[in-house]
Short mmCIF file of C-alpha atoms in Angstrom, two decimals:
data_model
loop_
_atom_site.label_atom_id
_atom_site.label_comp_id
_atom_site.label_asym_id
_atom_site.label_seq_id
_atom_site.Cartn_x
_atom_site.Cartn_y
_atom_site.Cartn_z
CA MET A 1 289.75 102.10 358.98
CA ILE A 2 285.97 101.77 358.81
CA SER A 3 284.48 102.22 355.37
CA ARG A 4 281.07 103.82 355.12
CA ILE A 5 278.52 102.64 352.55
CA ALA A 6 276.16 105.30 351.33
CA SER A 7 272.46 104.61 351.76
CA PHE A 8 271.95 105.09 348.01
CA HIS A 9 274.35 102.30 347.09
CA ASN A 10 272.72 99.97 349.60
CA TYR A 11 269.28 100.79 348.19
CA GLN A 12 270.46 100.28 344.65
CA SER A 13 272.01 96.88 345.41
CA VAL A 14 268.89 95.56 347.09
CA SER A 15 266.76 97.00 344.30
CA ASN A 16 268.83 95.15 341.69
CA ASP A 17 268.43 91.91 343.63
CA LEU A 18 264.69 92.43 343.69
CA MET A 19 264.59 93.03 339.95
CA ARG A 20 266.71 89.92 339.25
CA GLN A 21 264.46 87.78 341.42
CA LYS A 22 261.36 89.11 339.68
CA ILE A 23 262.84 88.38 336.23
CA GLU A 24 263.81 84.83 337.22
CA LEU A 25 260.33 84.24 338.63
CA GLN A 26 258.75 85.67 335.49
CA ASP A 27 260.89 83.38 333.32
CA ILE A 28 259.71 80.31 335.25
CA GLN A 29 256.10 81.48 334.96
CA GLU A 30 256.51 81.86 331.18
CA GLN A 31 258.00 78.38 331.02
CA LEU A 32 255.03 76.99 332.92
CA ALA A 33 252.62 78.87 330.66
CA THR A 34 254.24 77.60 327.43
CA GLY A 35 255.41 74.20 328.65
CA LYS A 36 258.84 74.96 327.15
CA ARG A 37 262.11 74.86 329.04
CA VAL A 38 264.09 76.80 326.42
CA LEU A 39 262.42 80.03 325.37
CA THR A 40 265.50 81.99 324.29
CA SER A 41 269.04 81.02 323.32
CA GLY A 42 270.16 82.36 326.67
CA ASP A 43 268.19 79.68 328.52
CA ASP A 44 270.39 76.92 327.03
CA PRO A 45 272.72 77.98 324.17
CA VAL A 46 273.62 74.41 323.11
CA ALA A 47 270.06 73.10 323.26
CA SER A 48 268.71 76.12 321.40
CA ILE A 49 270.90 75.30 318.39
CA TYR A 50 269.57 71.75 318.25
CA ILE A 51 266.02 73.00 318.75
CA GLN A 52 266.38 75.42 315.85
CA ASN A 53 267.68 72.64 313.60
CA PHE A 54 264.82 70.37 314.64
CA HIS A 55 262.26 73.07 313.81
CA GLN A 56 263.86 73.65 310.40
CA GLN A 57 263.76 69.94 309.61
CA ASP A 58 260.16 69.71 310.79
CA LYS A 59 259.18 72.64 308.58
CA GLN A 60 260.95 71.05 305.60
CA LEU A 61 259.07 67.80 306.22
CA ASP A 62 255.78 69.72 306.26
CA GLN A 63 256.67 71.21 302.86
CA TYR A 64 257.42 67.75 301.46
CA ILE A 65 254.15 66.40 302.85
CA ASP A 66 252.26 69.31 301.23
CA SER A 67 254.00 68.52 297.94
CA ILE A 68 253.01 64.85 298.30
CA THR A 69 249.40 65.86 298.95
CA LEU A 70 249.29 67.98 295.79
CA ALA A 71 250.96 65.25 293.75
CA ARG A 72 248.57 62.62 295.11
CA ASN A 73 245.53 64.75 294.29
CA ARG A 74 246.73 65.20 290.73
CA GLN A 75 247.66 61.55 290.23
CA THR A 76 244.33 60.46 291.65
CA ARG A 77 242.53 62.63 289.09
CA VAL A 78 244.71 61.11 286.36
CA GLU A 79 243.92 57.60 287.58
CA ILE A 80 240.17 58.33 287.59
CA ALA A 81 240.30 59.78 284.07
CA ILE A 82 242.20 56.75 282.77
CA ASP A 83 239.81 54.38 284.53
CA TYR A 84 236.82 56.03 282.85
CA SER A 85 238.69 55.98 279.53
CA GLU A 86 239.15 52.23 279.90
CA GLN A 87 235.43 51.80 280.46
CA LEU A 88 234.59 53.90 277.39
CA ILE A 89 237.00 51.96 275.19
CA ASP A 90 235.70 48.62 276.46
CA SER A 91 232.14 49.72 275.65
CA SER A 92 233.31 50.88 272.20
CA LYS A 93 234.91 47.52 271.54
CA ARG A 94 231.63 45.74 272.34
CA LYS A 95 229.67 48.14 270.12
CA THR A 96 232.04 47.51 267.23
CA MET A 97 231.84 43.76 267.69
CA GLU A 98 228.06 43.99 267.57
CA MET A 99 228.29 45.90 264.27
CA ILE A 100 230.16 42.93 262.78
CA ASN A 101 227.04 40.84 263.31
CA GLY A 102 225.60 40.17 259.87
CA SER A 103 222.05 40.01 261.19
CA LEU A 104 221.97 43.71 262.09
CA SER A 105 219.72 45.98 260.08
CA GLU A 106 220.82 49.37 258.77
CA ASN A 107 218.86 51.04 261.59
CA ASP A 108 220.67 48.88 264.15
CA ARG A 109 224.03 49.89 262.71
CA SER A 110 222.96 53.52 262.73
CA ALA A 111 222.04 53.25 266.41
CA HIS A 112 225.40 51.65 267.20
CA ARG A 113 227.14 54.40 265.26
CA GLN A 114 225.42 57.05 267.38
CA ASP A 115 226.44 55.20 270.53
CA LEU A 116 230.01 54.98 269.28
CA LYS A 117 229.98 58.71 268.50
CA GLY A 118 228.80 59.51 272.03
CA LEU A 119 231.55 57.33 273.52
CA TYR A 120 234.08 59.03 271.25
CA ASN A 121 233.01 62.52 272.37
CA ASN A 122 233.16 61.47 276.01
CA LEU A 123 236.69 60.12 275.52
CA VAL A 124 237.86 63.40 273.96
CA ASN A 125 236.38 65.27 276.93
CA LEU A 126 238.17 62.95 279.36
CA ALA A 127 241.45 63.48 277.52
CA ASN A 128 240.93 67.23 278.10
CA GLU A 129 240.11 66.78 281.80
CA LYS A 130 241.40 69.36 284.32
CA ASP A 131 242.55 69.07 287.92
CA GLU A 132 241.16 71.01 290.88
CA SER A 133 243.40 73.97 290.00
CA GLY A 134 242.09 74.22 286.45
CA ASN A 135 245.22 72.72 284.87
CA PHE A 136 244.90 70.15 282.08
CA LEU A 137 245.91 66.66 283.18
CA PHE A 138 247.30 65.35 279.89
CA SER A 139 249.10 68.32 278.33
CA GLY A 140 252.58 67.48 279.62
CA THR A 141 254.28 70.53 281.10
CA GLN A 142 251.96 72.95 279.28
CA SER A 143 249.24 72.66 281.89
CA SER A 144 247.32 75.74 280.73
CA LYS A 145 247.06 74.49 277.15
CA GLN A 146 244.22 72.23 275.99
CA PRO A 147 245.96 69.03 274.88
CA PHE A 148 243.48 67.62 272.33
CA PHE A 149 241.39 69.30 269.65
CA ARG A 150 239.67 68.28 266.44
CA ASP A 151 240.65 69.76 263.10
CA GLY A 152 238.32 70.48 260.20
CA SER A 153 238.50 66.86 259.02
CA GLY A 154 237.51 65.47 262.40
CA ASN A 155 241.01 64.22 263.23
CA VAL A 156 242.10 64.58 266.85
CA LEU A 157 245.46 66.34 267.21
CA TYR A 158 247.70 66.72 270.24
CA ALA A 159 248.81 70.24 271.23
CA GLY A 160 250.69 69.46 274.44
CA ASP A 161 254.30 68.35 274.82
CA SER A 162 255.96 65.04 275.66
CA TYR A 163 257.53 66.11 278.96
CA HIS A 164 256.57 65.36 282.55
CA ARG A 165 255.93 67.64 285.48
CA THR A 166 257.64 66.59 288.69
CA ALA A 167 257.35 67.28 292.40
CA GLN A 168 260.11 67.01 294.98
CA ILE A 169 258.87 64.83 297.83
CA ALA A 170 262.14 64.29 299.71
CA PRO A 171 265.78 65.40 299.47
CA ASP A 172 267.03 64.26 296.04
CA VAL A 173 263.70 62.45 295.41
CA GLU A 174 261.31 63.58 292.69
CA VAL A 175 258.17 61.93 291.38
CA GLN A 176 256.38 62.52 288.09
CA THR A 177 252.99 64.18 288.54
CA SER A 178 251.77 64.17 284.95
CA ILE A 179 251.56 61.93 281.89
CA PRO A 180 251.66 63.41 278.37
CA GLY A 181 248.40 62.71 276.60
CA SER A 182 250.28 61.61 273.49
CA SER A 183 251.72 58.60 275.35
CA VAL A 184 248.30 57.77 276.85
CA TYR A 185 246.00 57.98 273.84
CA MET A 186 248.16 58.34 270.72
CA GLU A 187 251.19 56.06 271.08
CA ILE A 188 249.55 52.67 271.53
CA LYS A 189 251.43 49.61 270.36
CA ASN A 190 250.09 48.18 267.12
CA PRO A 191 248.29 44.90 267.99
CA PHE A 192 249.34 43.39 264.65
CA GLY A 193 253.04 44.09 265.13
CA ASP A 194 254.75 46.35 262.60
CA TYR A 195 252.04 46.89 259.98
CA GLN A 196 248.42 47.94 259.71
CA PRO A 197 246.41 46.07 257.08
CA GLU A 198 244.14 47.51 254.45
CA TYR A 199 241.78 44.87 253.09
CA GLU A 200 240.59 44.35 249.53
CA LEU A 201 238.58 41.15 249.89
CA LYS A 202 236.12 39.30 247.75
CA ASN A 203 232.56 39.02 249.03
CA GLY A 204 232.27 36.05 251.34
CA SER A 205 235.94 36.11 252.32
CA LEU A 206 236.74 35.66 256.02
CA LEU A 207 240.44 36.45 255.75
CA LEU A 208 241.93 38.31 258.74
CA LEU A 209 245.48 39.33 259.58
CA VAL A 210 246.78 37.95 262.87
CA SER A 211 250.26 39.47 262.90
CA ALA A 212 252.64 41.21 260.55
CA ARG A 213 256.22 41.58 261.73
CA ASN A 214 259.47 42.73 260.20
CA ALA A 215 262.73 42.10 262.04
CA ASN A 216 264.36 44.84 259.96
CA LYS A 217 263.24 48.00 261.76
CA ALA A 218 264.81 50.18 259.07
CA ASP A 219 262.62 48.69 256.34
CA ASN A 220 259.87 51.21 255.55
CA SER A 221 258.74 49.57 252.34
CA ALA A 222 255.08 49.14 251.51
CA TYR A 223 254.10 45.50 251.08
CA ALA A 224 251.08 43.79 249.55
CA ILE A 225 250.01 40.18 249.50
CA ASN A 226 247.75 38.81 246.78
CA PHE A 227 246.09 35.41 247.16
CA GLY A 228 245.00 33.21 244.30
CA VAL A 229 244.03 29.63 243.53
CA ASP A 230 246.02 27.53 241.06
CA VAL A 231 244.64 24.89 238.69
CA ASN A 232 244.93 22.28 241.42
CA GLY A 233 242.77 24.31 243.77
CA GLN A 234 245.69 25.15 246.03
CA ILE A 235 246.04 28.63 247.49
CA LYS A 236 249.13 30.52 246.46
CA TYR A 237 250.31 34.01 247.30
CA GLU A 238 252.30 36.75 245.67
CA LEU A 239 254.24 39.14 247.92
CA THR A 240 255.16 42.54 246.50
CA GLN A 241 257.53 45.16 247.89
CA ASN A 242 256.89 48.73 246.72
CA GLY A 243 254.96 47.29 243.76
CA THR A 244 257.61 44.73 242.80
CA VAL A 245 256.97 40.99 243.20
CA VAL A 246 259.57 39.55 245.57
CA ASN A 247 258.14 36.15 246.47
CA THR A 248 255.58 33.65 245.18
CA GLU A 249 254.77 30.46 247.05
CA HIS A 250 251.94 28.10 247.91
CA TYR A 251 250.28 29.25 251.10
CA ASP A 252 250.68 27.08 254.18
CA PRO A 253 248.37 28.31 256.98
CA LYS A 254 250.70 26.71 259.56
CA ILE A 255 253.65 28.95 258.69
CA GLY A 256 251.88 31.84 256.94
CA VAL A 257 254.03 34.03 254.71
CA GLN A 258 257.75 34.09 255.43
CA TRP A 259 260.24 36.09 253.38
CA GLU A 260 263.62 37.35 254.56
CA THR A 261 262.77 39.48 257.65
CA ILE A 262 259.01 39.45 256.96
CA SER A 263 256.61 37.18 258.87
CA LEU A 264 252.86 37.30 258.16
CA ILE A 265 250.23 35.17 259.89
CA PHE A 266 246.60 34.95 258.76
CA LYS A 267 243.40 33.22 259.77
CA GLY A 268 240.00 32.63 258.24
CA GLU A 269 238.83 31.43 254.86
CA ILE A 270 240.76 32.83 251.89
CA LEU A 271 239.16 33.42 248.48
CA ASP A 272 240.76 33.79 245.10
CA GLY A 273 241.63 37.47 244.57
CA ASP A 274 241.89 38.52 248.22
CA THR A 275 244.47 41.26 248.71
CA LEU A 276 246.02 42.92 251.76
CA LEU A 277 248.03 46.12 251.68
CA LEU A 278 250.49 46.49 254.54
CA LYS A 279 251.58 49.91 255.70
CA ARG A 280 254.39 50.27 258.22
CA GLN A 281 252.94 51.48 261.52
CA ASP A 282 254.38 50.69 264.96
CA THR A 283 251.75 52.58 266.94
CA PHE A 284 248.26 53.99 266.49
CA ASN A 285 246.05 56.49 268.30
CA VAL A 286 242.74 55.43 269.73
CA PHE A 287 240.88 58.44 268.31
CA ASP A 288 241.62 57.23 264.77
CA ALA A 289 240.16 53.86 265.73
CA PHE A 290 236.92 55.57 266.78
CA LYS A 291 236.81 57.60 263.59
CA ARG A 292 237.43 54.54 261.42
CA GLY A 293 234.80 52.53 263.28
CA MET A 294 232.18 55.24 262.67
CA GLU A 295 233.14 55.43 258.99
CA LEU A 296 232.86 51.67 258.54
CA SER A 297 229.43 51.64 260.15
CA HIS A 298 228.11 53.29 256.96
CA GLU A 299 229.25 50.35 254.82
CA SER A 300 227.16 47.33 253.92
CA ILE A 301 227.12 44.46 256.37
CA PHE A 302 227.87 42.19 253.39
CA ASP A 303 231.11 44.02 252.49
CA ALA A 304 233.89 41.58 253.46
CA SER A 305 236.59 44.26 253.46
CA SER A 306 234.62 46.54 255.79
CA THR A 307 233.85 43.64 258.09
CA ALA A 308 237.54 42.72 258.23
CA GLU A 309 238.44 46.32 259.06
CA LEU A 310 235.83 46.34 261.82
CA HIS A 311 237.66 43.33 263.24
CA GLN A 312 240.81 45.41 263.00
CA VAL A 313 239.14 48.25 264.94
CA THR A 314 238.09 45.83 267.69
CA GLU A 315 241.69 44.63 267.96
CA GLN A 316 242.82 48.24 268.28
CA PHE A 317 240.26 48.91 271.01
CA SER A 318 241.46 45.79 272.82
CA ALA A 319 245.08 46.97 272.54
CA ALA A 320 244.09 50.46 273.73
CA PHE A 321 242.31 48.97 276.75
CA LYS A 322 245.41 46.97 277.71
CA HIS A 323 247.62 50.01 277.14
CA LEU A 324 245.49 52.22 279.40
CA ASN A 325 245.46 49.50 282.03
CA GLN A 326 249.27 49.52 282.00
CA VAL A 327 249.33 53.31 282.25
CA ARG A 328 246.95 53.16 285.22
CA SER A 329 249.27 50.63 286.85
CA VAL A 330 252.13 53.12 286.49
CA VAL A 331 250.00 55.80 288.13
CA GLY A 332 249.08 53.39 290.90
CA THR A 333 252.77 52.66 291.50
CA ARG A 334 253.41 56.40 291.83
CA LEU A 335 250.54 56.74 294.31
CA ASN A 336 251.98 53.88 296.37
CA ARG A 337 255.36 55.57 296.33
CA LEU A 338 253.80 58.82 297.51
CA ASP A 339 252.04 57.02 300.36
CA LEU A 340 255.26 55.27 301.36
CA GLN A 341 257.25 58.50 301.31
CA GLU A 342 254.58 60.33 303.30
CA ASN A 343 254.59 57.61 305.95
CA MET A 344 258.37 57.87 306.16
CA HIS A 345 258.09 61.64 306.68
CA LEU A 346 255.43 61.21 309.36
CA ASP A 347 257.56 58.64 311.17
CA PHE A 348 260.55 60.96 311.02
CA LYS A 349 258.44 63.85 312.30
CA LEU A 350 257.47 61.69 315.27
CA VAL A 351 261.14 60.96 316.00
CA LEU A 352 261.96 64.65 315.65
CA ASN A 353 259.18 65.66 318.02
CA ARG A 354 260.37 63.16 320.59
CA SER A 355 263.94 64.42 320.34
CA LEU A 356 262.69 67.98 320.44
CA GLY A 357 260.69 67.20 323.56
CA THR A 358 263.77 66.01 325.43
CA MET A 359 265.52 69.27 324.57
CA GLU A 360 262.67 71.75 324.82
CA ASP A 361 259.85 70.44 327.01
CA LEU A 362 259.59 71.57 330.60
CA ASP A 363 259.72 69.33 333.67
CA TYR A 364 256.68 70.74 335.44
CA SER A 365 257.42 69.29 338.89
CA THR A 366 260.94 70.74 338.94
CA ALA A 367 259.73 74.07 337.54
CA ILE A 368 256.99 74.39 340.19
CA ILE A 369 259.49 73.70 342.97
CA ASP A 370 261.85 76.30 341.50
CA MET A 371 259.03 78.81 341.21
CA ASN A 372 257.96 78.31 344.83
CA GLU A 373 261.56 78.68 346.03
CA LYS A 374 262.10 81.85 344.02
CA LEU A 375 258.73 83.21 345.16
CA LEU A 376 259.67 82.66 348.82
CA ALA A 377 263.08 84.19 348.23
CA LEU A 378 261.49 87.19 346.54
CA GLN A 379 259.02 87.68 349.36
CA ALA A 380 261.79 87.47 351.97
CA LEU A 381 263.91 89.95 350.05
CA GLN A 382 260.97 92.32 349.71
CA LYS A 383 260.33 92.22 353.50
CA ALA A 384 264.03 92.73 354.27
CA PHE A 385 264.19 95.61 351.83
CA THR A 386 261.10 97.20 353.38
CA LYS A 387 262.59 97.04 356.87
CA THR A 388 265.95 98.32 355.66
CA LYS A 389 264.29 101.19 353.87
CA GLU A 390 262.42 102.16 357.07
CA LEU A 391 265.62 102.42 359.16
CA ASN A 392 266.17 106.06 360.26
CA LEU A 393 268.28 107.73 362.98
CA PHE A 394 265.27 109.67 364.12
CA ASN A 395 263.62 106.39 365.16
CA TYR A 396 266.18 106.20 368.01
CA LEU A 397 266.15 109.83 369.25
#
């Protein structure tokens, strides 16, 4: 039995082949235009899954790198502000040391006081510095809140918090992007140890406290040390605790004053009647040192107590300079960590792109050969279809 195929079905079959050939040719042309072998999941289902994962990882790396850039910008601004603060404090220390010079006139001291005031104002402005986004650098997590302000008495107070802002720079890796201003400018280790001295010296005295330490951290008593000279011309001292005499001995400059957990070391010439009051204080803030230095500049250059306290202010400036230098080192360590993490991300992106290329990139030579073959096949099919379509019984009558 001979089956007959309708002309319509034959036309439709050839037409479908033509359409399929055109689509395949168009796909190759799109691949050549984009340079990508896999354009849709249908091109290579397994490879498309890997490609999608690679793109997601690459996008995540870009987000981490953006976070690193923002963190670096902020930390760089912090480092610059601290660096300038160091310079201001170093200049203030030198100004204060010059005020100790007994040959200065009142006008000279007044000029130094004005210089110290200008340095003080500049430091307050630096402590209230903002980043490129208008956020305060030293306010902790309260970036929109000015961290430092002066009250009616001229004291500088801190209005920020003690917390840190952080940025995620890698999976399970965060880095601090801020430093509370309180820990930068107001929690500086006391250069004398556990106490700050208040001097009541006789004119001509050169007595200075070197260190005052108490091994008993729970002891908050107020101490005072009174020096005198006995009938033999030897220096003796009287140590009081909360107003009560607890120890009396001859003073040996080699060992200082030692009593229970208290250890006091002094230097300089001691006069009969010199007194030091010791107030427990583990830390100080540098703004108070500025304020005290400006107050002392009004005193007479011949006042031994004021001169001793100016020495104290210089020691505080020196301690503040060292403290800020340590803080800047911490910031520098964070910047190095950011650079290291960014380099790791960039290296990983390079590996990802290479892996992605093996999955996604097109082999141009193979694709061109395939395109030429499909183009020839399409042209042949088009000619055959044209001839088939022109076949008609009337051509043979």
